[in-house]
Amino acid sequence: MKKLLIPIFCVVLTACAQQNNTIDLKWNISDTLTYKTVMKDMIVSKEEIEKDTDTTFGRKASDFLKKMQEQTANLEYITKLFPDKKSNIDIAMMVKENKSDTTETLFSGMARMNGNVVLRGKLSPEGEILSFYYKSAQTNLISILFELPKAPVKVGDQWSIKMDFIAMDQNFIADTLNKKNNVRLEEIKDLGNDKVAVIKYDIKEYVSGYFGNGLLTMFNADSDERTFMKMTYEATGLFSIKKGIWIDYEGFMEVDSNFSMFGMGGTKRTQFKLTPEDN
């Protein structure tokens, strides 16, 4: 019986030691790293989008947004990470040119004017966002896709990322709000010659309230109507500790709102995926 207990006890000790070991998650970018990138709207609820667009301006704005959505639905992206002169990491997400498709849309035409770049950012090797100077819509995406914990972590540790998705102006008066910003090291997988950190994202933002007098009340049918916006983001990333890169990353963002400025209300679900491109 004692002989049986000894190996079991050793297994338990080994498992506990692995759980308590801290790891330092860092990007290791010495050359250009290219990711095949998915950023695609999956589901859009039409019910709220078509509500409150009974004015000529409202219909035109809604039609314009729908056309933009149709044009961007099938776009393909690539994201490049490359070191700068100070060993920090520059990020550029670009529209992937499809040479077989000569049709140019408004979005692709605007992207072409910017060298096909639709998103930029800068990170330290430790995964800290350095590009504070971009708009929050840009830095939010850089955060959910590339930010890493500043300090070493162990299995079960949680941290938050630099992200504030919902943005209202001074005319909005909130009465209910809550926020959850939780990123967790779920486990460390041993792949023999490498260890992979499994990282889970659980992010939620919610606000509801009323718009006071101001420009936005022109687009909301009734300024006394209670407005809400809810955002959720769930993702799983596999980070190679040896290579210092994502070897797989997939997340889903869902935004739900009855805020109907320019027909923007409704539910939108967006898929994000990063897959290293073979070099």
PDB file of N, CA, C and O in Angstrom, residues 106-135:
ATOM      1  N   LEU A 106     -16.217  51.741 -51.242  1.00  0.00           N
ATOM      2  CA  LEU A 106     -15.859  52.962 -50.528  1.00  0.00           C
ATOM      3  C   LEU A 106     -14.822  52.660 -49.450  1.00  0.00           C
ATOM      4  O   LEU A 106     -13.834  53.378 -49.297  1.00  0.00           O
ATOM      5  N   PHE A 107     -15.020  51.540 -48.726  1.00  0.00           N
ATOM      6  CA  PHE A 107     -14.105  51.195 -47.645  1.00  0.00           C
ATOM      7  C   PHE A 107     -12.728  50.829 -48.185  1.00  0.00           C
ATOM      8  O   PHE A 107     -11.710  51.303 -47.677  1.00  0.00           O
ATOM      9  N   SER A 108     -12.696  49.988 -49.216  1.00  0.00           N
ATOM     10  CA  SER A 108     -11.403  49.579 -49.761  1.00  0.00           C
ATOM     11  C   SER A 108     -10.683  50.755 -50.414  1.00  0.00           C
ATOM     12  O   SER A 108      -9.452  50.840 -50.380  1.00  0.00           O
ATOM     13  N   GLY A 109     -11.466  51.696 -50.985  1.00  0.00           N
ATOM     14  CA  GLY A 109     -10.849  52.889 -51.567  1.00  0.00           C
ATOM     15  C   GLY A 109     -10.216  53.767 -50.506  1.00  0.00           C
ATOM     16  O   GLY A 109      -9.108  54.276 -50.664  1.00  0.00           O
ATOM     17  N   MET A 110     -10.914  53.923 -49.356  1.00  0.00           N
ATOM     18  CA  MET A 110     -10.358  54.702 -48.244  1.00  0.00           C
ATOM     19  C   MET A 110      -9.133  54.009 -47.658  1.00  0.00           C
ATOM     20  O   MET A 110      -8.137  54.647 -47.316  1.00  0.00           O
ATOM     21  N   ALA A 111      -9.210  52.660 -47.552  1.00  0.00           N
ATOM     22  CA  ALA A 111      -8.069  51.901 -47.027  1.00  0.00           C
ATOM     23  C   ALA A 111      -6.864  52.030 -47.943  1.00  0.00           C
ATOM     24  O   ALA A 111      -5.727  52.169 -47.479  1.00  0.00           O
ATOM     25  N   ARG A 112      -7.106  52.013 -49.253  1.00  0.00           N
ATOM     26  CA  ARG A 112      -5.998  52.129 -50.212  1.00  0.00           C
ATOM     27  C   ARG A 112      -5.279  53.477 -50.055  1.00  0.00           C
ATOM     28  O   ARG A 112      -4.056  53.567 -50.185  1.00  0.00           O
ATOM     29  N   MET A 113      -6.038  54.523 -49.747  1.00  0.00           N
ATOM     30  CA  MET A 113      -5.432  55.845 -49.550  1.00  0.00           C
ATOM     31  C   MET A 113      -4.505  55.847 -48.334  1.00  0.00           C
ATOM     32  O   MET A 113      -3.585  56.653 -48.245  1.00  0.00           O
ATOM     33  N   ASN A 114      -4.751  54.923 -47.383  1.00  0.00           N
ATOM     34  CA  ASN A 114      -3.922  54.820 -46.186  1.00  0.00           C
ATOM     35  C   ASN A 114      -2.947  53.649 -46.264  1.00  0.00           C
ATOM     36  O   ASN A 114      -2.512  53.139 -45.225  1.00  0.00           O
ATOM     37  N   GLY A 115      -2.621  53.252 -47.481  1.00  0.00           N
ATOM     38  CA  GLY A 115      -1.693  52.135 -47.646  1.00  0.00           C
ATOM     39  C   GLY A 115      -2.297  50.821 -47.219  1.00  0.00           C
ATOM     40  O   GLY A 115      -1.571  49.894 -46.838  1.00  0.00           O
ATOM     41  N   ASN A 116      -3.636  50.728 -47.260  1.00  0.00           N
ATOM     42  CA  ASN A 116      -4.405  49.550 -46.859  1.00  0.00           C
ATOM     43  C   ASN A 116      -4.354  49.268 -45.358  1.00  0.00           C
ATOM     44  O   ASN A 116      -4.826  48.232 -44.894  1.00  0.00           O
ATOM     45  N   VAL A 117      -3.790  50.170 -44.577  1.00  0.00           N
ATOM     46  CA  VAL A 117      -3.714  49.980 -43.126  1.00  0.00           C
ATOM     47  C   VAL A 117      -5.012  50.461 -42.481  1.00  0.00           C
ATOM     48  O   VAL A 117      -5.447  51.588 -42.708  1.00  0.00           O
ATOM     49  N   VAL A 118      -5.633  49.595 -41.675  1.00  0.00           N
ATOM     50  CA  VAL A 118      -6.882  49.949 -41.000  1.00  0.00           C
ATOM     51  C   VAL A 118      -6.708  50.033 -39.480  1.00  0.00           C
ATOM     52  O   VAL A 118      -7.605  50.498 -38.776  1.00  0.00           O
ATOM     53  N   LEU A 119      -5.553  49.590 -38.968  1.00  0.00           N
ATOM     54  CA  LEU A 119      -5.319  49.601 -37.529  1.00  0.00           C
ATOM     55  C   LEU A 119      -3.820  49.630 -37.252  1.00  0.00           C
ATOM     56  O   LEU A 119      -3.054  48.890 -37.892  1.00  0.00           O
ATOM     57  N   ARG A 120      -3.403  50.509 -36.329  1.00  0.00           N
ATOM     58  CA  ARG A 120      -2.001  50.577 -35.928  1.00  0.00           C
ATOM     59  C   ARG A 120      -1.889  50.556 -34.411  1.00  0.00           C
ATOM     60  O   ARG A 120      -2.797  50.946 -33.693  1.00  0.00           O
ATOM     61  N   GLY A 121      -0.717  50.127 -33.954  1.00  0.00           N
ATOM     62  CA  GLY A 121      -0.450  50.148 -32.524  1.00  0.00           C
ATOM     63  C   GLY A 121       1.029  49.924 -32.260  1.00  0.00           C
ATOM     64  O   GLY A 121       1.789  49.572 -33.164  1.00  0.00           O
ATOM     65  N   LYS A 122       1.423  50.142 -31.010  1.00  0.00           N
ATOM     66  CA  LYS A 122       2.809  49.903 -30.600  1.00  0.00           C
ATOM     67  C   LYS A 122       2.799  49.288 -29.206  1.00  0.00           C
ATOM     68  O   LYS A 122       2.078  49.740 -28.313  1.00  0.00           O
ATOM     69  N   LEU A 123       3.605  48.238 -29.025  1.00  0.00           N
ATOM     70  CA  LEU A 123       3.706  47.525 -27.760  1.00  0.00           C
ATOM     71  C   LEU A 123       5.145  47.476 -27.294  1.00  0.00           C
ATOM     72  O   LEU A 123       6.073  47.523 -28.103  1.00  0.00           O
ATOM     73  N   SER A 124       5.322  47.314 -25.992  1.00  0.00           N
ATOM     74  CA  SER A 124       6.620  46.921 -25.464  1.00  0.00           C
ATOM     75  C   SER A 124       6.709  45.406 -25.588  1.00  0.00           C
ATOM     76  O   SER A 124       5.685  44.726 -25.752  1.00  0.00           O
ATOM     77  N   PRO A 125       7.901  44.815 -25.514  1.00  0.00           N
ATOM     78  CA  PRO A 125       7.998  43.348 -25.552  1.00  0.00           C
ATOM     79  C   PRO A 125       7.188  42.686 -24.444  1.00  0.00           C
ATOM     80  O   PRO A 125       6.749  41.539 -24.584  1.00  0.00           O
ATOM     81  N   GLU A 126       6.985  43.395 -23.330  1.00  0.00           N
ATOM     82  CA  GLU A 126       6.198  42.858 -22.220  1.00  0.00           C
ATOM     83  C   GLU A 126       4.698  42.916 -22.484  1.00  0.00           C
ATOM     84  O   GLU A 126       3.896  42.478 -21.658  1.00  0.00           O
ATOM     85  N   GLY A 127       4.317  43.465 -23.637  1.00  0.00           N
ATOM     86  CA  GLY A 127       2.902  43.507 -23.991  1.00  0.00           C
ATOM     87  C   GLY A 127       2.169  44.720 -23.490  1.00  0.00           C
ATOM     88  O   GLY A 127       0.930  44.770 -23.528  1.00  0.00           O
ATOM     89  N   GLU A 128       2.891  45.731 -23.016  1.00  0.00           N
ATOM     90  CA  GLU A 128       2.249  46.974 -22.563  1.00  0.00           C
ATOM     91  C   GLU A 128       1.981  47.874 -23.761  1.00  0.00           C
ATOM     92  O   GLU A 128       2.850  48.064 -24.615  1.00  0.00           O
ATOM     93  N   ILE A 129       0.794  48.448 -23.821  1.00  0.00           N
ATOM     94  CA  ILE A 129       0.441  49.330 -24.934  1.00  0.00           C
ATOM     95  C   ILE A 129       1.161  50.659 -24.793  1.00  0.00           C
ATOM     96  O   ILE A 129       1.031  51.344 -23.775  1.00  0.00           O
ATOM     97  N   LEU A 130       1.916  51.017 -25.809  1.00  0.00           N
ATOM     98  CA  LEU A 130       2.647  52.282 -25.817  1.00  0.00           C
ATOM     99  C   LEU A 130       1.963  53.334 -26.682  1.00  0.00           C
ATOM    100  O   LEU A 130       2.211  54.526 -26.515  1.00  0.00           O
ATOM    101  N   SER A 131       1.103  52.906 -27.587  1.00  0.00           N
ATOM    102  CA  SER A 131       0.464  53.835 -28.532  1.00  0.00           C
ATOM    103  C   SER A 131      -0.800  54.434 -27.930  1.00  0.00           C
ATOM    104  O   SER A 131      -1.916  54.201 -28.393  1.00  0.00           O
ATOM    105  N   PHE A 132      -0.624  55.236 -26.884  1.00  0.00           N
ATOM    106  CA  PHE A 132      -1.737  55.897 -26.200  1.00  0.00           C
ATOM    107  C   PHE A 132      -2.373  56.986 -27.054  1.00  0.00           C
ATOM    108  O   PHE A 132      -3.460  57.475 -26.743  1.00  0.00           O
ATOM    109  N   TYR A 133      -1.713  57.388 -28.128  1.00  0.00           N
ATOM    110  CA  TYR A 133      -2.120  58.546 -28.913  1.00  0.00           C
ATOM    111  C   TYR A 133      -3.177  58.230 -29.966  1.00  0.00           C
ATOM    112  O   TYR A 133      -3.677  59.135 -30.621  1.00  0.00           O
ATOM    113  N   TYR A 134      -3.534  56.963 -30.135  1.00  0.00           N
ATOM    114  CA  TYR A 134      -4.585  56.634 -31.087  1.00  0.00           C
ATOM    115  C   TYR A 134      -5.962  56.702 -30.426  1.00  0.00           C
ATOM    116  O   TYR A 134      -6.076  56.662 -29.190  1.00  0.00           O
ATOM    117  N   LYS A 135      -6.995  56.761 -31.243  1.00  0.00           N
ATOM    118  CA  LYS A 135      -8.354  56.807 -30.731  1.00  0.00           C
ATOM    119  C   LYS A 135      -8.664  55.528 -29.957  1.00  0.00           C
ATOM    120  O   LYS A 135      -8.086  54.472 -30.216  1.00  0.00           O
TER     121      LYS A 135
END
